[in-house]
PDB file of C-alpha atoms in Angstrom:
ATOM      1  CA  MET A 744      15.478  -4.991  -0.139  1.00 35.00           C
ATOM      2  CA  ASN A 745      17.390  -2.032  -1.385  1.00 40.00           C
ATOM      3  CA  THR A 746      15.955   0.171  -3.509  1.00 37.00           C
ATOM      4  CA  LYS A 747      17.785   3.141  -5.774  1.00 43.00           C
ATOM      5  CA  HIS A 748      16.770   5.117  -8.370  1.00 42.00           C
ATOM      6  CA  HIS A 749      19.490   7.409  -9.765  1.00 43.00           C
ATOM      7  CA  ARG A 750      19.174  10.012 -12.110  1.00 42.00           C
ATOM      8  CA  GLU A 751      22.507  11.278 -14.234  1.00 48.00           C
ATOM      9  CA  SER A 752      22.556  12.934 -17.524  1.00 65.00           C
ATOM     10  CA  ASP A 753      20.353  11.216 -20.224  1.00 82.00           C
ATOM     11  CA  HIS A 754      20.452   7.680 -18.036  1.00 87.00           C
ATOM     12  CA  ILE A 755      17.748   6.241 -15.130  1.00 87.00           C
ATOM     13  CA  ILE A 756      20.212   3.767 -12.990  1.00 87.00           C
ATOM     14  CA  PHE A 757      17.574   1.662 -11.485  1.00 84.00           C
ATOM     15  CA  ALA A 758      19.133  -0.362  -8.691  1.00 74.00           C
ATOM     16  CA  ALA A 759      15.956  -1.942  -6.638  1.00 67.00           C
ATOM     17  CA  GLY A 760      15.576  -5.718  -6.230  1.00 67.00           C
ATOM     18  CA  VAL A 761      15.550  -8.746  -4.472  1.00 63.00           C
ATOM     19  CA  SER A 762      18.733  -8.947  -2.373  1.00 64.00           C
ATOM     20  CA  ASN A 763      18.162 -13.074  -2.044  1.00 65.00           C
ATOM     21  CA  SER A 764      18.849 -15.250  -4.672  1.00 73.00           C
ATOM     22  CA  GLN A 765      17.085 -18.062  -3.213  1.00 70.00           C
ATOM     23  CA  GLU A 766      13.905 -15.734  -2.847  1.00 74.00           C
ATOM     24  CA  THR A 767      10.949 -17.366  -3.415  1.00 76.00           C
ATOM     25  CA  ARG A 768       8.001 -14.984  -1.788  1.00 82.00           C
ATOM     26  CA  SER A 769       5.844 -13.480  -5.071  1.00 84.00           C
ATOM     27  CA  SER A 770       5.506 -10.601  -3.184  1.00 84.00           C
ATOM     28  CA  GLU A 771       9.141  -9.754  -3.410  1.00 82.00           C
ATOM     29  CA  PHE A 772       9.175 -10.051  -6.610  1.00 88.00           C
ATOM     30  CA  ASP A 773       5.793  -8.245  -7.494  1.00 90.00           C
ATOM     31  CA  ARG A 774       7.132  -5.346  -5.560  1.00 88.00           C
ATOM     32  CA  GLU A 775      10.142  -4.968  -8.139  1.00 87.00           C
ATOM     33  CA  GLU A 776       8.040  -5.528 -10.693  1.00 89.00           C
ATOM     34  CA  LYS A 777       5.921  -2.345  -9.698  1.00 87.00           C
ATOM     35  CA  MET A 778       8.736   0.146  -9.208  1.00 86.00           C
ATOM     36  CA  LEU A 779      10.346  -0.827 -12.474  1.00 86.00           C
ATOM     37  CA  THR A 780       6.888  -0.152 -14.333  1.00 86.00           C
ATOM     38  CA  ASP A 781       6.431   3.677 -12.823  1.00 84.00           C
ATOM     39  CA  PHE A 782       9.557   4.254 -15.339  1.00 80.00           C
ATOM     40  CA  ILE A 783       7.593   2.612 -18.736  1.00 78.00           C
ATOM     41  CA  GLY A 784       7.153   5.135 -20.985  1.00 75.00           C
ATOM     42  CA  CYS A 785      10.502   7.284 -19.541  1.00 80.00           C
ATOM     43  CA  GLN A 786      12.418   9.413 -22.202  1.00 81.00           C
ATOM     44  CA  LYS A 787      15.807   8.290 -20.487  1.00 86.00           C
ATOM     45  CA  THR A 788      17.956   5.559 -21.383  1.00 90.00           C
ATOM     46  CA  PHE A 789      16.905   2.988 -18.242  1.00 91.00           C
ATOM     47  CA  VAL A 790      19.605   0.958 -16.733  1.00 93.00           C
ATOM     48  CA  TYR A 791      18.303  -2.259 -15.178  1.00 92.00           C
ATOM     49  CA  PHE A 792      20.931  -4.605 -13.178  1.00 93.00           C
ATOM     50  CA  SER A 793      19.810  -8.108 -13.931  1.00 93.00           C
ATOM     51  CA  THR A 794      22.119 -11.267 -13.547  1.00 93.00           C
ATOM     52  CA  CYS A 795      24.080 -13.960 -15.546  1.00 94.00           C
ATOM     53  CA  SER A 796      22.631 -16.262 -13.714  1.00 92.00           C
ATOM     54  CA  VAL A 797      20.145 -16.176 -16.793  1.00 92.00           C
ATOM     55  CA  ASP A 798      22.304 -18.085 -18.311  1.00 91.00           C
ATOM     56  CA  ASP A 799      23.148 -20.891 -15.648  1.00 89.00           C
ATOM     57  CA  PRO A 800      21.368 -23.999 -16.897  1.00 86.00           C
ATOM     58  CA  GLU A 801      21.159 -25.157 -13.394  1.00 83.00           C
ATOM     59  CA  LEU A 802      19.129 -22.468 -12.222  1.00 85.00           C
ATOM     60  CA  LEU A 803      16.556 -22.672 -15.173  1.00 82.00           C
ATOM     61  CA  ALA A 804      14.009 -23.308 -12.256  1.00 84.00           C
ATOM     62  CA  SER A 805      14.773 -20.574  -9.765  1.00 89.00           C
ATOM     63  CA  PRO A 806      11.956 -18.131  -9.158  1.00 90.00           C
ATOM     64  CA  TYR A 807      14.715 -15.633  -8.648  1.00 90.00           C
ATOM     65  CA  VAL A 808      16.055 -16.235 -12.181  1.00 91.00           C
ATOM     66  CA  ALA A 809      12.603 -16.449 -13.379  1.00 91.00           C
ATOM     67  CA  HIS A 810      11.747 -13.187 -12.221  1.00 91.00           C
ATOM     68  CA  LYS A 811      15.140 -11.543 -13.919  1.00 92.00           C
ATOM     69  CA  LYS A 812      14.020 -13.193 -17.227  1.00 93.00           C
ATOM     70  CA  ARG A 813      10.870 -11.342 -16.541  1.00 92.00           C
ATOM     71  CA  MET A 814      11.781  -8.272 -15.754  1.00 92.00           C
ATOM     72  CA  GLU A 815      14.408  -7.775 -18.329  1.00 93.00           C
ATOM     73  CA  GLN A 816      11.590  -8.845 -21.143  1.00 94.00           C
ATOM     74  CA  LEU A 817       9.702  -5.682 -19.488  1.00 91.00           C
ATOM     75  CA  VAL A 818      12.365  -3.365 -19.866  1.00 92.00           C
ATOM     76  CA  LYS A 819      13.218  -4.453 -23.415  1.00 92.00           C
ATOM     77  CA  ASN A 820       9.816  -4.454 -24.894  1.00 90.00           C
ATOM     78  CA  SER A 821       8.772  -1.071 -23.129  1.00 82.00           C
ATOM     79  CA  ILE A 822      12.116   1.434 -22.648  1.00 81.00           C
ATOM     80  CA  LYS A 823      15.110   2.488 -24.242  1.00 90.00           C
ATOM     81  CA  HIS A 824      17.283   0.513 -22.084  1.00 93.00           C
ATOM     82  CA  ILE A 825      20.762  -0.788 -21.221  1.00 95.00           C
ATOM     83  CA  ILE A 826      20.483  -4.187 -19.315  1.00 95.00           C
ATOM     84  CA  PHE A 827      23.844  -5.503 -17.296  1.00 96.00           C
ATOM     85  CA  ARG A 828      24.202  -8.749 -15.804  1.00 96.00           C
ATOM     86  CA  LEU A 829      26.159  -9.088 -13.159  1.00 95.00           C
ATOM     87  CA  PRO A 830      27.935 -12.180 -11.209  1.00 95.00           C
ATOM     88  CA  GLN A 831      28.742 -12.261  -7.848  1.00 95.00           C
ATOM     89  CA  VAL A 832      29.270  -8.757  -6.480  1.00 95.00           C
ATOM     90  CA  VAL A 833      31.467  -8.377  -3.760  1.00 97.00           C
ATOM     91  CA  GLY A 834      31.786  -5.638  -1.470  1.00 95.00           C
ATOM     92  CA  ARG A 835      30.750  -4.465   1.699  1.00 92.00           C
ATOM     93  CA  SER A 836      27.257  -5.668   2.420  1.00 89.00           C
ATOM     94  CA  LYS A 837      25.538  -7.476   5.893  1.00 87.00           C
ATOM     95  CA  ASN A 838      23.426  -9.302   3.413  1.00 86.00           C
ATOM     96  CA  THR A 839      23.631 -12.797   4.274  1.00 86.00           C
ATOM     97  CA  HIS A 840      22.809 -14.422   1.211  1.00 85.00           C
ATOM     98  CA  THR A 841      25.568 -13.478  -0.951  1.00 92.00           C
ATOM     99  CA  LEU A 842      27.947 -16.067  -1.645  1.00 95.00           C
ATOM    100  CA  THR A 843      31.310 -14.749  -0.587  1.00 97.00           C
ATOM    101  CA  ASN A 844      29.782 -13.623   2.657  1.00 96.00           C
ATOM    102  CA  TYR A 845      28.341 -16.580   3.415  1.00 96.00           C
ATOM    103  CA  PHE A 846      31.925 -18.292   3.134  1.00 97.00           C
ATOM    104  CA  PHE A 847      33.150 -15.886   5.362  1.00 97.00           C
ATOM    105  CA  ASN A 848      30.472 -16.011   8.211  1.00 97.00           C
ATOM    106  CA  GLN A 849      30.854 -20.212   8.252  1.00 97.00           C
ATOM    107  CA  ILE A 850      34.520 -20.362   8.251  1.00 98.00           C
ATOM    108  CA  SER A 851      34.836 -17.436  10.863  1.00 96.00           C
ATOM    109  CA  SER A 852      32.103 -18.759  13.085  1.00 97.00           C
ATOM    110  CA  ASP A 853      33.743 -22.643  12.666  1.00 97.00           C
ATOM    111  CA  GLN A 854      30.172 -23.568  11.042  1.00 97.00           C
ATOM    112  CA  SER A 855      30.340 -26.890   8.401  1.00 97.00           C
ATOM    113  CA  PHE A 856      29.240 -26.446   5.287  1.00 97.00           C
ATOM    114  CA  GLN A 857      28.749 -28.462   2.051  1.00 96.00           C
ATOM    115  CA  VAL A 858      31.031 -27.434  -1.299  1.00 96.00           C
ATOM    116  CA  TRP A 859      29.743 -28.755  -4.576  1.00 94.00           C
ATOM    117  CA  ILE A 860      33.125 -29.915  -6.505  1.00 93.00           C
ATOM    118  CA  ASN A 861      32.384 -28.803  -9.461  1.00 93.00           C
ATOM    119  CA  ALA A 862      30.729 -26.285  -9.167  1.00 93.00           C
ATOM    120  CA  LYS A 863      32.420 -22.261 -10.675  1.00 95.00           C
ATOM    121  CA  ARG A 864      31.287 -19.346 -10.044  1.00 95.00           C
ATOM    122  CA  SER A 865      32.387 -15.525 -10.766  1.00 97.00           C
ATOM    123  CA  LEU A 866      33.074 -12.954  -8.821  1.00 98.00           C
ATOM    124  CA  ILE A 867      33.681  -9.150  -9.143  1.00 98.00           C
ATOM    125  CA  ASP A 868      34.652  -6.155  -7.103  1.00 98.00           C
ATOM    126  CA  VAL A 869      31.371  -3.931  -6.504  1.00 97.00           C
ATOM    127  CA  ASP A 870      34.098  -0.855  -7.370  1.00 98.00           C
ATOM    128  CA  ASP A 871      34.806  -2.590 -10.843  1.00 98.00           C
ATOM    129  CA  VAL A 872      31.357  -2.691 -11.674  1.00 97.00           C
ATOM    130  CA  ALA A 873      30.777   0.927 -11.070  1.00 96.00           C
ATOM    131  CA  SER A 874      33.753   1.896 -13.022  1.00 97.00           C
ATOM    132  CA  ILE A 875      32.834  -0.947 -16.060  1.00 98.00           C
ATOM    133  CA  CYS A 876      29.159   0.256 -16.366  1.00 96.00           C
ATOM    134  CA  GLY A 877      30.180   4.435 -16.008  1.00 94.00           C
ATOM    135  CA  HIS A 878      32.698   3.563 -18.806  1.00 96.00           C
ATOM    136  CA  LEU A 879      30.024   1.495 -21.085  1.00 96.00           C
ATOM    137  CA  LEU A 880      27.012   4.325 -20.524  1.00 94.00           C
ATOM    138  CA  VAL A 881      28.783   6.781 -22.258  1.00 91.00           C
ATOM    139  CA  ASN A 882      29.085   4.827 -25.628  1.00 92.00           C
ATOM    140  CA  PRO A 883      25.583   5.430 -27.562  1.00 89.00           C
ATOM    141  CA  ALA A 884      26.249   2.389 -29.669  1.00 93.00           C
ATOM    142  CA  LEU A 885      25.267   0.054 -26.333  1.00 94.00           C
ATOM    143  CA  GLU A 886      21.284   1.563 -26.246  1.00 92.00           C
ATOM    144  CA  ASN A 887      19.210  -1.667 -25.987  1.00 95.00           C
ATOM    145  CA  GLN A 888      22.157  -4.077 -25.781  1.00 96.00           C
ATOM    146  CA  THR A 889      21.953  -6.824 -22.992  1.00 97.00           C
ATOM    147  CA  ILE A 890      26.069  -6.859 -21.483  1.00 98.00           C
ATOM    148  CA  ASN A 891      27.600  -9.017 -18.926  1.00 98.00           C
ATOM    149  CA  ILE A 892      30.133  -7.079 -16.688  1.00 98.00           C
ATOM    150  CA  ALA A 893      32.038 -10.129 -15.512  1.00 98.00           C
ATOM    151  CA  PRO A 894      35.739 -11.313 -15.610  1.00 97.00           C
ATOM    152  CA  PRO A 895      36.919 -13.707 -18.320  1.00 96.00           C
ATOM    153  CA  SER A 896      36.657 -16.817 -16.288  1.00 95.00           C
ATOM    154  CA  SER A 897      34.702 -18.340 -13.679  1.00 96.00           C
ATOM    155  CA  MET A 898      36.948 -20.117 -10.256  1.00 97.00           C
ATOM    156  CA  ARG A 899      36.201 -23.203  -8.757  1.00 96.00           C
ATOM    157  CA  VAL A 900      33.963 -22.739  -5.931  1.00 97.00           C
ATOM    158  CA  LEU A 901      36.347 -24.987  -3.925  1.00 97.00           C
ATOM    159  CA  ASP A 902      39.376 -22.523  -4.695  1.00 98.00           C
ATOM    160  CA  ILE A 903      37.411 -19.598  -3.630  1.00 98.00           C
ATOM    161  CA  VAL A 904      36.749 -21.539  -0.550  1.00 98.00           C
ATOM    162  CA  LYS A 905      40.728 -21.788  -0.278  1.00 98.00           C
ATOM    163  CA  ILE A 906      41.134 -18.398  -0.877  1.00 98.00           C
ATOM    164  CA  PHE A 907      39.213 -17.759   2.136  1.00 98.00           C
ATOM    165  CA  GLU A 908      41.168 -20.368   4.358  1.00 98.00           C
ATOM    166  CA  ASP A 909      44.156 -18.387   3.592  1.00 97.00           C
ATOM    167  CA  VAL A 910      42.788 -14.564   4.063  1.00 97.00           C
ATOM    168  CA  LEU A 911      41.325 -15.531   6.991  1.00 97.00           C
ATOM    169  CA  GLY A 912      43.872 -17.996   8.423  1.00 96.00           C
ATOM    170  CA  LYS A 913      41.159 -20.593   8.596  1.00 96.00           C
ATOM    171  CA  LYS A 914      40.623 -23.738   7.896  1.00 97.00           C
ATOM    172  CA  ALA A 915      37.201 -24.382   6.711  1.00 98.00           C
ATOM    173  CA  LYS A 916      35.089 -27.486   7.817  1.00 97.00           C
ATOM    174  CA  ILE A 917      33.612 -28.147   4.518  1.00 97.00           C
ATOM    175  CA  SER A 918      32.274 -31.688   3.157  1.00 96.00           C
ATOM    176  CA  LEU A 919      32.673 -32.050  -0.294  1.00 96.00           C
ATOM    177  CA  VAL A 920      29.214 -33.150  -2.960  1.00 94.00           C
ATOM    178  CA  ASN A 921      29.947 -34.399  -6.383  1.00 92.00           C
ATOM    179  CA  SER A 922      28.099 -32.195  -8.274  1.00 88.00           C
ATOM    180  CA  GLY A 923      27.534 -28.569  -9.644  1.00 87.00           C
ATOM    181  CA  GLY A 924      28.877 -27.442 -12.834  1.00 84.00           C
ATOM    182  CA  ASP A 925      29.830 -24.598 -14.973  1.00 86.00           C
ATOM    183  CA  TYR A 926      28.835 -22.199 -17.914  1.00 90.00           C
ATOM    184  CA  ILE A 927      30.292 -19.622 -19.592  1.00 92.00           C
ATOM    185  CA  ILE A 928      29.472 -15.784 -19.141  1.00 95.00           C
ATOM    186  CA  GLU A 929      30.401 -14.064 -22.347  1.00 96.00           C
ATOM    187  CA  SER A 930      32.073 -11.137 -21.200  1.00 96.00           C
ATOM    188  CA  THR A 931      33.737  -9.462 -24.338  1.00 96.00           C
ATOM    189  CA  LEU A 932      33.148  -6.159 -23.660  1.00 96.00           C
ATOM    190  CA  SER A 933      33.153  -5.527 -20.064  1.00 96.00           C
ATOM    191  CA  SER A 934      36.781  -7.283 -20.576  1.00 97.00           C
ATOM    192  CA  ILE A 935      37.622  -4.413 -23.001  1.00 97.00           C
ATOM    193  CA  ALA A 936      36.213  -1.669 -21.052  1.00 97.00           C
ATOM    194  CA  ALA A 937      38.630  -3.114 -17.704  1.00 98.00           C
ATOM    195  CA  ASN A 938      41.698  -2.916 -20.034  1.00 97.00           C
ATOM    196  CA  GLU A 939      40.789   0.513 -20.921  1.00 97.00           C
ATOM    197  CA  LEU A 940      40.252   1.372 -17.048  1.00 98.00           C
ATOM    198  CA  LYS A 941      43.457  -0.530 -16.084  1.00 98.00           C
ATOM    199  CA  ILE A 942      41.263  -3.293 -14.167  1.00 98.00           C
ATOM    200  CA  LYS A 943      43.744  -6.428 -14.117  1.00 97.00           C
ATOM    201  CA  PHE A 944      41.320  -9.564 -14.470  1.00 97.00           C
ATOM    202  CA  ASP A 945      44.546 -11.431 -13.852  1.00 96.00           C
ATOM    203  CA  GLN A 946      44.810 -14.986 -12.271  1.00 94.00           C
ATOM    204  CA  ASN A 947      45.291 -12.991  -8.815  1.00 97.00           C
ATOM    205  CA  TYR A 948      41.927 -11.199  -9.293  1.00 98.00           C
ATOM    206  CA  TYR A 949      39.872 -12.915  -6.974  1.00 98.00           C
ATOM    207  CA  TYR A 950      42.494 -13.390  -4.382  1.00 98.00           C
ATOM    208  CA  ARG A 951      42.744  -9.471  -3.976  1.00 98.00           C
ATOM    209  CA  VAL A 952      39.104  -8.869  -4.197  1.00 98.00           C
ATOM    210  CA  ILE A 953      38.676 -11.762  -1.366  1.00 98.00           C
ATOM    211  CA  GLN A 954      41.559 -10.027   0.614  1.00 98.00           C
ATOM    212  CA  LYS A 955      40.212  -6.207  -0.205  1.00 98.00           C
ATOM    213  CA  TYR A 956      36.632  -7.224   1.822  1.00 97.00           C
ATOM    214  CA  TYR A 957      37.475  -9.749   4.146  1.00 97.00           C
ATOM    215  CA  GLY A 958      41.124  -9.903   5.009  1.00 94.00           C
ATOM    216  CA  ARG A 959      41.972  -9.140   8.580  1.00 77.00           C
ATOM    217  CA  THR A 960      43.069  -5.920   9.694  1.00 62.00           C
TER     218      THR A 960
END
């Protein structure tokens, strides 16, 4: 679990949580909750990072999603706040549980894996998360709001795998499963901020992000 508490101006940036979305151990969830409750009653605006997956109907029964919903409600009930919900964040990380690290590791090591044909996922560069969130935090009208930070459209998981194949120059050993689904991530505010910051959420965005962090050097 990675933990950071960063104090800046009138905000407390709280980045502490369970790094594995497949986590089921209550001790891991309790740890984040205990740290969060230490800030209840603070006078500054509390910035909490959650997940866009709380709106994914396929993950309603997930312990991780249930935990994030509970933490969101705790924040909303107790503290001046802004909640940023994130999709799959791509960056330099040794966390093997992230979607992109998993694909990279499986393809690089010639290991087979399943791909759900109908599944879609949203990816965003961690640098763009930092830029967009910082841009939105200066707007006092957004206090006590919950905001999705994500590109305007998701991509089929199968197409993400194909990008990895191209970037790595290797064929993935996959078996296709007729399963999965999609859900809409409302991202109007983050798209406006991205436009103001000259971040291009265009049709090549996913390719550029994967190339940036996984491309051969």
